[in-house]
Amino acid sequence: MGTGASRNADGDGSNGDDGKDGILDHAGGQFYVSLKMENIKLKGDLIPHVYGSVPLVGSWDSSKALAMGRESASMWELSFVVPPNHETLDFKFLLKPKYGNGPCIVEEGPNRLLTGGALQGDSRSALFRLDSDEVLEYRVFIKADRVSPFDLAASWRAYQENLEPSTVRGIPDVSINSVQQTGAENGSSASLELDIEHYVVPAPSTSANSGLVYAANMTETPRSLSRAGVLSNADSSGSVSHSGISVDRPAPIKDMEVSVPDPSKVYSSSGMVESKSVGTFSPLQKQDSHRGLFVDRGVGSPRLVKSASASTFNIDLKLDTETKNSMPAAAGAVAAAAVADQMLGPKEHRHLAIVLVGLPARGKTFTAAKLTRYLRWLGHDTKHFNVGKYRRLKHGVNQSADFFRADNPEGMEARNEVAALAMEDMISWMHEGGQVGIFDATNSSRKRRNMLMKMAEGNCKIIFLETICNDRDIIERNIRLKIQQSPDYAEEPDFEAGLQDFKNRLANYEKVYEPVDEGSYIKMIDMVSGHGGQIQVNNISGYLPGRIVFFLVNTHLTPRPILLTRHGESRDNVRGRIGGDTILSDAGEIYAKKLANFVEKRLKSERAASIWTSTLQRTILTASPIAGFPKIQWRALDEINAGVCDGMTYEEIKKNMPEEYEARKKDKLRYRYPRGESYLDVIQRLEPVIIELERQRAPVVVISHQAVLRALYAYFADRPLKEIPHIETPLHTIIEIQMGVTGVQEKRYKLMD
């Protein structure tokens, strides 16, 4: 609780202690008194008590003594509130048997006197004579803080609200309303217009509309080409443009000479190399024989406390620049795995290259984009390098199918050159601190793959990711999408001519295609449909490669919408309090009915859809009017845990916990509430939710909370981690994420103001 000290009307705080005390007494300030006793040699059957004069207990009868509560293994505490002008508190400590009605043992010495929040006389320990030979000694701590009556009322209100029984007790984790509810909401303020498009509102400029852009154009900008002066229309502003693509120019450096390894030099390995997870570890400094890890609790944590078993506490860890840069921005399992793997693995395994392999129109770029988005969201610095983008920037977009023939030496040399440029860029970026590079190209021959493996030696670990599709309908659909979206055919007015040219290009690749059977690899065979298929792995181990395999197993291209919405307005929303578990306000109840109406209209033909909520009653109550769909409660969807700040307003945090308030303000992503969570913690517990959303083939409605929806939305919109705490997720608004073969598209509906 905060202190009750206040200022006068004009803000002058120079009145001195007497002036502040007078104001506080006039305002009805109170003393919060804490009595504590400590003894590390506790007698298990003796419980400390307090008894004394009228203001405290009201009787010197030991049978009416107040029991002290256990605060820790050796500490007992009793707290109470008295007015500042209270009578002198006259009391003593005593020990009472835990079982039975044995005699009480009263502390020796005179009574203790507490006046005006201060203990009179010398402070002393409490001594209890158990028998003629044994004396039990307790250390005594007495503290009195001034608190305002408003702080006391807020604490009491929070206590009372926590005692209220949940209104959703008894609702199972999985339930379904079989009959649509009808009644007063029809035709009232809870009903919707016939056309739900009436409620569409503009999505933010940073929305998840990647499906409107050709995926390869969203990949990493070819830095090496701009450095080498390949793009002639560069301007002084630091960017260049070619075929409508904006290219950022890095700071001027020495021109890079690209050396293309000889593809004929086949990469050989003395044996299978175990793949390790990406990440780095902090060098553990030895000092006075004490070795340990510094684990970040988050900005705003309490001051570091020296361990009882440690003679020193050293947090000045010396980290090399590469280690600092390549540490994942993550908490929990990701951070732990990164540290563990790097302590066991070679230096080059701090960087991981996922090299795509596969014929055109097999979904390589789509898979690479999804994997990039997933790894970035987990906290790994990941970039997607598309060799086709390099080729178009260096050699133009009007290359016919003959350019891709294996017996065209000029075409082969040009394609190997841009592949080497992309690989050099990726390795250079890794040396600057990048962790995972996604290398997106056909890489259909062993010679090309050997070239890449040779370039990666000593720099990064390569895992090949081969996509194989034997479904002719899916291949035909992908080919047509390629003609419609690829810059290679943007200047081809005749669709059929473009279609035939691409099929000729595909035939050229098929003639020389060699499946992967070397090194570490993952093969995805007929996985894109989401109906069966198989995945093969070879020489894969480590946390991150394992997570990648698990993610790929659960991804597919089936189009379906995902609806994200916060719960209806709660009573704590009205009061401006964070956390809690209160019921809905009147406006929140109206939104719950509107949402049910919306879901019925939007998903009327999607009977396999499901409704996901958190375990907090405000989301369960919001979902309760929705009928006809199964409802599943997820603990992982609960709001961010505000710890000791739960139930407070931000103004109360600013007033009573100014250091925590400022720490959160400085870094909301990493800030962890005392005894609570950070946004990075929330991301870690949401990973199973993301995996299941990717696996689902039917629509899902997620009813959750602001911090959780920010993290989920950031995944689909591919937003940087640092932006997550600031993403706008207003109440009574539905964010529809449409997932499918063209990427992710977003639409927003605002049902209420």
Short mmCIF file of N, CA and C in Angstrom, two decimals, residues 540-640:
data_model
loop_
_atom_site.label_atom_id
_atom_site.label_comp_id
_atom_site.label_asym_id
_atom_site.label_seq_id
_atom_site.Cartn_x
_atom_site.Cartn_y
_atom_site.Cartn_z
N ILE A 540 18.37 -34.59 -38.03
CA ILE A 540 17.79 -33.39 -37.43
C ILE A 540 17.74 -33.57 -35.92
N SER A 541 18.30 -32.61 -35.19
CA SER A 541 18.22 -32.62 -33.74
C SER A 541 18.36 -31.19 -33.25
N GLY A 542 18.10 -30.98 -31.98
CA GLY A 542 18.15 -29.64 -31.42
C GLY A 542 16.77 -29.05 -31.28
N TYR A 543 16.64 -28.06 -30.41
CA TYR A 543 15.33 -27.48 -30.12
C TYR A 543 14.71 -26.82 -31.35
N LEU A 544 15.43 -25.88 -31.97
CA LEU A 544 14.83 -25.12 -33.07
C LEU A 544 14.54 -25.97 -34.30
N PRO A 545 15.47 -26.82 -34.77
CA PRO A 545 15.10 -27.71 -35.87
C PRO A 545 13.89 -28.58 -35.54
N GLY A 546 13.80 -29.03 -34.28
CA GLY A 546 12.64 -29.81 -33.87
C GLY A 546 11.35 -29.01 -33.93
N ARG A 547 11.42 -27.73 -33.49
CA ARG A 547 10.22 -26.88 -33.57
C ARG A 547 9.83 -26.62 -35.02
N ILE A 548 10.83 -26.48 -35.89
CA ILE A 548 10.54 -26.25 -37.30
C ILE A 548 9.80 -27.45 -37.89
N VAL A 549 10.29 -28.65 -37.58
CA VAL A 549 9.61 -29.86 -38.09
C VAL A 549 8.17 -29.92 -37.57
N PHE A 550 7.99 -29.66 -36.28
CA PHE A 550 6.65 -29.71 -35.69
C PHE A 550 5.72 -28.69 -36.34
N PHE A 551 6.26 -27.49 -36.61
CA PHE A 551 5.46 -26.45 -37.26
C PHE A 551 5.06 -26.89 -38.67
N LEU A 552 6.01 -27.41 -39.43
CA LEU A 552 5.73 -27.80 -40.82
C LEU A 552 4.72 -28.94 -40.90
N VAL A 553 4.76 -29.84 -39.92
CA VAL A 553 3.81 -30.94 -39.90
C VAL A 553 2.38 -30.42 -39.81
N ASN A 554 2.19 -29.28 -39.18
CA ASN A 554 0.84 -28.78 -38.89
C ASN A 554 0.37 -27.68 -39.83
N THR A 555 1.13 -27.34 -40.85
CA THR A 555 0.72 -26.28 -41.77
C THR A 555 0.11 -26.88 -43.03
N HIS A 556 -0.78 -26.10 -43.64
CA HIS A 556 -1.42 -26.51 -44.90
C HIS A 556 -1.98 -25.27 -45.58
N LEU A 557 -2.59 -25.43 -46.73
CA LEU A 557 -3.06 -24.30 -47.53
C LEU A 557 -4.57 -24.15 -47.54
N THR A 558 -5.29 -24.93 -46.75
CA THR A 558 -6.75 -24.88 -46.77
C THR A 558 -7.24 -23.48 -46.37
N PRO A 559 -7.99 -22.79 -47.24
CA PRO A 559 -8.50 -21.46 -46.87
C PRO A 559 -9.53 -21.57 -45.75
N ARG A 560 -9.43 -20.70 -44.76
CA ARG A 560 -10.41 -20.63 -43.68
C ARG A 560 -10.20 -19.33 -42.91
N PRO A 561 -11.28 -18.77 -42.34
CA PRO A 561 -11.14 -17.54 -41.57
C PRO A 561 -10.86 -17.84 -40.10
N ILE A 562 -10.12 -16.94 -39.48
CA ILE A 562 -9.91 -16.94 -38.03
C ILE A 562 -10.39 -15.59 -37.52
N LEU A 563 -11.34 -15.60 -36.59
CA LEU A 563 -11.92 -14.38 -36.06
C LEU A 563 -11.34 -14.11 -34.66
N LEU A 564 -10.74 -12.96 -34.49
CA LEU A 564 -10.16 -12.57 -33.20
C LEU A 564 -10.98 -11.44 -32.61
N THR A 565 -11.37 -11.56 -31.35
CA THR A 565 -12.10 -10.48 -30.69
C THR A 565 -11.84 -10.51 -29.19
N ARG A 566 -11.83 -9.33 -28.61
CA ARG A 566 -11.76 -9.26 -27.15
C ARG A 566 -13.14 -9.56 -26.57
N HIS A 567 -13.15 -9.89 -25.31
CA HIS A 567 -14.40 -10.09 -24.60
C HIS A 567 -15.20 -8.79 -24.59
N GLY A 568 -16.48 -8.89 -24.30
CA GLY A 568 -17.27 -7.68 -24.11
C GLY A 568 -16.75 -6.87 -22.93
N GLU A 569 -17.07 -5.61 -22.92
CA GLU A 569 -16.61 -4.74 -21.84
C GLU A 569 -16.96 -5.34 -20.48
N SER A 570 -15.96 -5.36 -19.58
CA SER A 570 -16.16 -5.90 -18.23
C SER A 570 -16.29 -4.75 -17.24
N ARG A 571 -16.67 -5.08 -16.02
CA ARG A 571 -16.77 -4.05 -14.98
C ARG A 571 -15.41 -3.46 -14.67
N ASP A 572 -14.36 -4.28 -14.74
CA ASP A 572 -13.02 -3.73 -14.52
C ASP A 572 -12.60 -2.81 -15.65
N ASN A 573 -13.05 -3.06 -16.88
CA ASN A 573 -12.79 -2.13 -17.97
C ASN A 573 -13.39 -0.76 -17.67
N VAL A 574 -14.60 -0.77 -17.15
CA VAL A 574 -15.27 0.49 -16.80
C VAL A 574 -14.48 1.23 -15.73
N ARG A 575 -13.93 0.50 -14.76
CA ARG A 575 -13.20 1.13 -13.66
C ARG A 575 -11.75 1.44 -14.01
N GLY A 576 -11.30 0.95 -15.16
CA GLY A 576 -9.92 1.18 -15.55
C GLY A 576 -8.93 0.30 -14.83
N ARG A 577 -9.37 -0.87 -14.33
CA ARG A 577 -8.50 -1.76 -13.58
C ARG A 577 -8.00 -2.89 -14.48
N ILE A 578 -6.74 -3.26 -14.30
CA ILE A 578 -6.14 -4.30 -15.12
C ILE A 578 -6.34 -5.66 -14.46
N GLY A 579 -6.35 -6.71 -15.30
CA GLY A 579 -6.49 -8.06 -14.77
C GLY A 579 -7.87 -8.32 -14.23
N GLY A 580 -7.92 -9.02 -13.10
CA GLY A 580 -9.19 -9.34 -12.46
C GLY A 580 -9.96 -10.42 -13.20
N ASP A 581 -11.13 -10.71 -12.67
CA ASP A 581 -12.00 -11.73 -13.28
C ASP A 581 -13.45 -11.35 -13.05
N THR A 582 -13.79 -10.12 -13.40
CA THR A 582 -15.14 -9.63 -13.16
C THR A 582 -16.08 -10.03 -14.30
N ILE A 583 -17.36 -9.83 -14.08
CA ILE A 583 -18.37 -10.14 -15.09
C ILE A 583 -18.47 -8.99 -16.07
N LEU A 584 -19.34 -9.14 -17.08
CA LEU A 584 -19.50 -8.12 -18.11
C LEU A 584 -20.33 -6.94 -17.59
N SER A 585 -20.06 -5.78 -18.16
CA SER A 585 -20.91 -4.62 -17.91
C SER A 585 -22.16 -4.74 -18.78
N ASP A 586 -23.05 -3.78 -18.67
CA ASP A 586 -24.26 -3.80 -19.51
C ASP A 586 -23.88 -3.74 -20.99
N ALA A 587 -22.90 -2.88 -21.32
CA ALA A 587 -22.45 -2.79 -22.72
C ALA A 587 -21.81 -4.10 -23.16
N GLY A 588 -21.07 -4.75 -22.27
CA GLY A 588 -20.45 -6.02 -22.61
C GLY A 588 -21.47 -7.11 -22.90
N GLU A 589 -22.57 -7.11 -22.15
CA GLU A 589 -23.63 -8.09 -22.40
C GLU A 589 -24.30 -7.85 -23.75
N ILE A 590 -24.46 -6.60 -24.13
CA ILE A 590 -25.03 -6.30 -25.45
C ILE A 590 -24.09 -6.79 -26.54
N TYR A 591 -22.78 -6.57 -26.36
CA TYR A 591 -21.83 -7.03 -27.36
C TYR A 591 -21.85 -8.54 -27.49
N ALA A 592 -21.99 -9.25 -26.38
CA ALA A 592 -22.04 -10.71 -26.44
C ALA A 592 -23.18 -11.17 -27.35
N LYS A 593 -24.32 -10.50 -27.26
CA LYS A 593 -25.46 -10.86 -28.12
C LYS A 593 -25.22 -10.47 -29.57
N LYS A 594 -24.61 -9.31 -29.77
CA LYS A 594 -24.27 -8.89 -31.14
C LYS A 594 -23.26 -9.85 -31.77
N LEU A 595 -22.29 -10.26 -30.97
CA LEU A 595 -21.28 -11.19 -31.47
C LEU A 595 -21.93 -12.51 -31.87
N ALA A 596 -22.85 -13.02 -31.06
CA ALA A 596 -23.55 -14.26 -31.39
C ALA A 596 -24.31 -14.11 -32.71
N ASN A 597 -24.95 -12.95 -32.89
CA ASN A 597 -25.67 -12.68 -34.13
C ASN A 597 -24.71 -12.65 -35.31
N PHE A 598 -23.55 -12.01 -35.13
CA PHE A 598 -22.54 -11.92 -36.18
C PHE A 598 -22.02 -13.30 -36.57
N VAL A 599 -21.65 -14.09 -35.57
CA VAL A 599 -21.10 -15.42 -35.83
C VAL A 599 -22.12 -16.28 -36.58
N GLU A 600 -23.39 -16.17 -36.19
CA GLU A 600 -24.43 -16.94 -36.85
C GLU A 600 -24.52 -16.57 -38.33
N LYS A 601 -24.39 -15.27 -38.65
CA LYS A 601 -24.47 -14.84 -40.04
C LYS A 601 -23.20 -15.18 -40.81
N ARG A 602 -22.03 -14.92 -40.18
CA ARG A 602 -20.77 -15.08 -40.89
C ARG A 602 -20.43 -16.55 -41.10
N LEU A 603 -20.76 -17.41 -40.14
CA LEU A 603 -20.35 -18.81 -40.21
C LEU A 603 -21.54 -19.75 -40.37
N LYS A 604 -22.62 -19.27 -40.97
CA LYS A 604 -23.82 -20.09 -41.07
C LYS A 604 -23.61 -21.36 -41.89
N SER A 605 -22.65 -21.33 -42.82
CA SER A 605 -22.38 -22.52 -43.64
C SER A 605 -21.14 -23.27 -43.17
N GLU A 606 -20.60 -22.86 -42.03
CA GLU A 606 -19.36 -23.47 -41.51
C GLU A 606 -19.66 -24.19 -40.21
N ARG A 607 -20.36 -25.30 -40.27
CA ARG A 607 -20.80 -25.98 -39.05
C ARG A 607 -19.66 -26.67 -38.33
N ALA A 608 -18.47 -26.76 -38.95
CA ALA A 608 -17.32 -27.38 -38.27
C ALA A 608 -16.50 -26.35 -37.50
N ALA A 609 -16.96 -25.11 -37.48
CA ALA A 609 -16.23 -24.06 -36.77
C ALA A 609 -16.27 -24.30 -35.27
N SER A 610 -15.37 -23.64 -34.55
CA SER A 610 -15.33 -23.78 -33.09
C SER A 610 -15.05 -22.42 -32.46
N ILE A 611 -15.41 -22.30 -31.17
CA ILE A 611 -15.23 -21.07 -30.41
C ILE A 611 -14.21 -21.33 -29.31
N TRP A 612 -13.15 -20.54 -29.27
CA TRP A 612 -12.13 -20.69 -28.24
C TRP A 612 -12.19 -19.49 -27.29
N THR A 613 -12.15 -19.76 -26.00
CA THR A 613 -12.12 -18.69 -25.00
C THR A 613 -10.99 -18.96 -24.00
N SER A 614 -10.73 -17.96 -23.17
CA SER A 614 -9.83 -18.18 -22.04
C SER A 614 -10.63 -18.86 -20.93
N THR A 615 -10.02 -19.04 -19.77
CA THR A 615 -10.74 -19.62 -18.63
C THR A 615 -11.33 -18.54 -17.73
N LEU A 616 -11.17 -17.26 -18.09
CA LEU A 616 -11.71 -16.17 -17.29
C LEU A 616 -13.16 -15.91 -17.68
N GLN A 617 -13.97 -15.56 -16.70
CA GLN A 617 -15.41 -15.56 -16.93
C GLN A 617 -15.87 -14.50 -17.93
N ARG A 618 -15.12 -13.41 -18.10
CA ARG A 618 -15.58 -12.39 -19.05
C ARG A 618 -15.55 -12.88 -20.49
N THR A 619 -14.62 -13.80 -20.83
CA THR A 619 -14.63 -14.36 -22.18
C THR A 619 -15.68 -15.46 -22.30
N ILE A 620 -15.84 -16.25 -21.26
CA ILE A 620 -16.84 -17.33 -21.29
C ILE A 620 -18.24 -16.74 -21.38
N LEU A 621 -18.50 -15.66 -20.64
CA LEU A 621 -19.81 -15.00 -20.70
C LEU A 621 -20.03 -14.36 -22.06
N THR A 622 -18.98 -13.83 -22.69
CA THR A 622 -19.11 -13.26 -24.03
C THR A 622 -19.50 -14.33 -25.04
N ALA A 623 -18.98 -15.53 -24.86
CA ALA A 623 -19.27 -16.62 -25.80
C ALA A 623 -20.59 -17.31 -25.51
N SER A 624 -21.15 -17.11 -24.33
CA SER A 624 -22.31 -17.91 -23.92
C SER A 624 -23.52 -17.79 -24.84
N PRO A 625 -23.84 -16.62 -25.46
CA PRO A 625 -25.00 -16.58 -26.35
C PRO A 625 -24.79 -17.28 -27.69
N ILE A 626 -23.55 -17.61 -28.03
CA ILE A 626 -23.27 -18.25 -29.32
C ILE A 626 -23.73 -19.70 -29.26
N ALA A 627 -24.55 -20.09 -30.20
CA ALA A 627 -25.12 -21.45 -30.18
C ALA A 627 -24.70 -22.22 -31.43
N GLY A 628 -24.67 -23.54 -31.28
CA GLY A 628 -24.45 -24.41 -32.42
C GLY A 628 -23.01 -24.74 -32.72
N PHE A 629 -22.07 -24.18 -31.95
CA PHE A 629 -20.65 -24.45 -32.18
C PHE A 629 -20.00 -24.91 -30.87
N PRO A 630 -19.07 -25.83 -30.94
CA PRO A 630 -18.36 -26.24 -29.71
C PRO A 630 -17.52 -25.10 -29.18
N LYS A 631 -17.46 -25.02 -27.84
CA LYS A 631 -16.67 -23.98 -27.18
C LYS A 631 -15.59 -24.65 -26.34
N ILE A 632 -14.37 -24.18 -26.54
CA ILE A 632 -13.22 -24.78 -25.85
C ILE A 632 -12.52 -23.70 -25.03
N GLN A 633 -12.27 -23.98 -23.75
CA GLN A 633 -11.56 -23.05 -22.88
C GLN A 633 -10.06 -23.38 -22.90
N TRP A 634 -9.25 -22.36 -23.11
CA TRP A 634 -7.80 -22.50 -23.12
C TRP A 634 -7.21 -21.66 -21.98
N ARG A 635 -6.45 -22.28 -21.10
CA ARG A 635 -5.74 -21.51 -20.09
C ARG A 635 -4.69 -20.61 -20.75
N ALA A 636 -4.14 -21.07 -21.86
CA ALA A 636 -3.12 -20.29 -22.57
C ALA A 636 -3.66 -18.97 -23.09
N LEU A 637 -4.99 -18.84 -23.24
CA LEU A 637 -5.59 -17.62 -23.75
C LEU A 637 -5.93 -16.62 -22.65
N ASP A 638 -5.60 -16.94 -21.38
CA ASP A 638 -5.86 -16.00 -20.29
C ASP A 638 -5.04 -14.72 -20.48
N GLU A 639 -5.56 -13.63 -19.93
CA GLU A 639 -4.89 -12.34 -20.04
C GLU A 639 -3.51 -12.40 -19.39
N ILE A 640 -2.63 -11.51 -19.81
CA ILE A 640 -1.29 -11.42 -19.21
C ILE A 640 -1.43 -11.28 -17.71
#
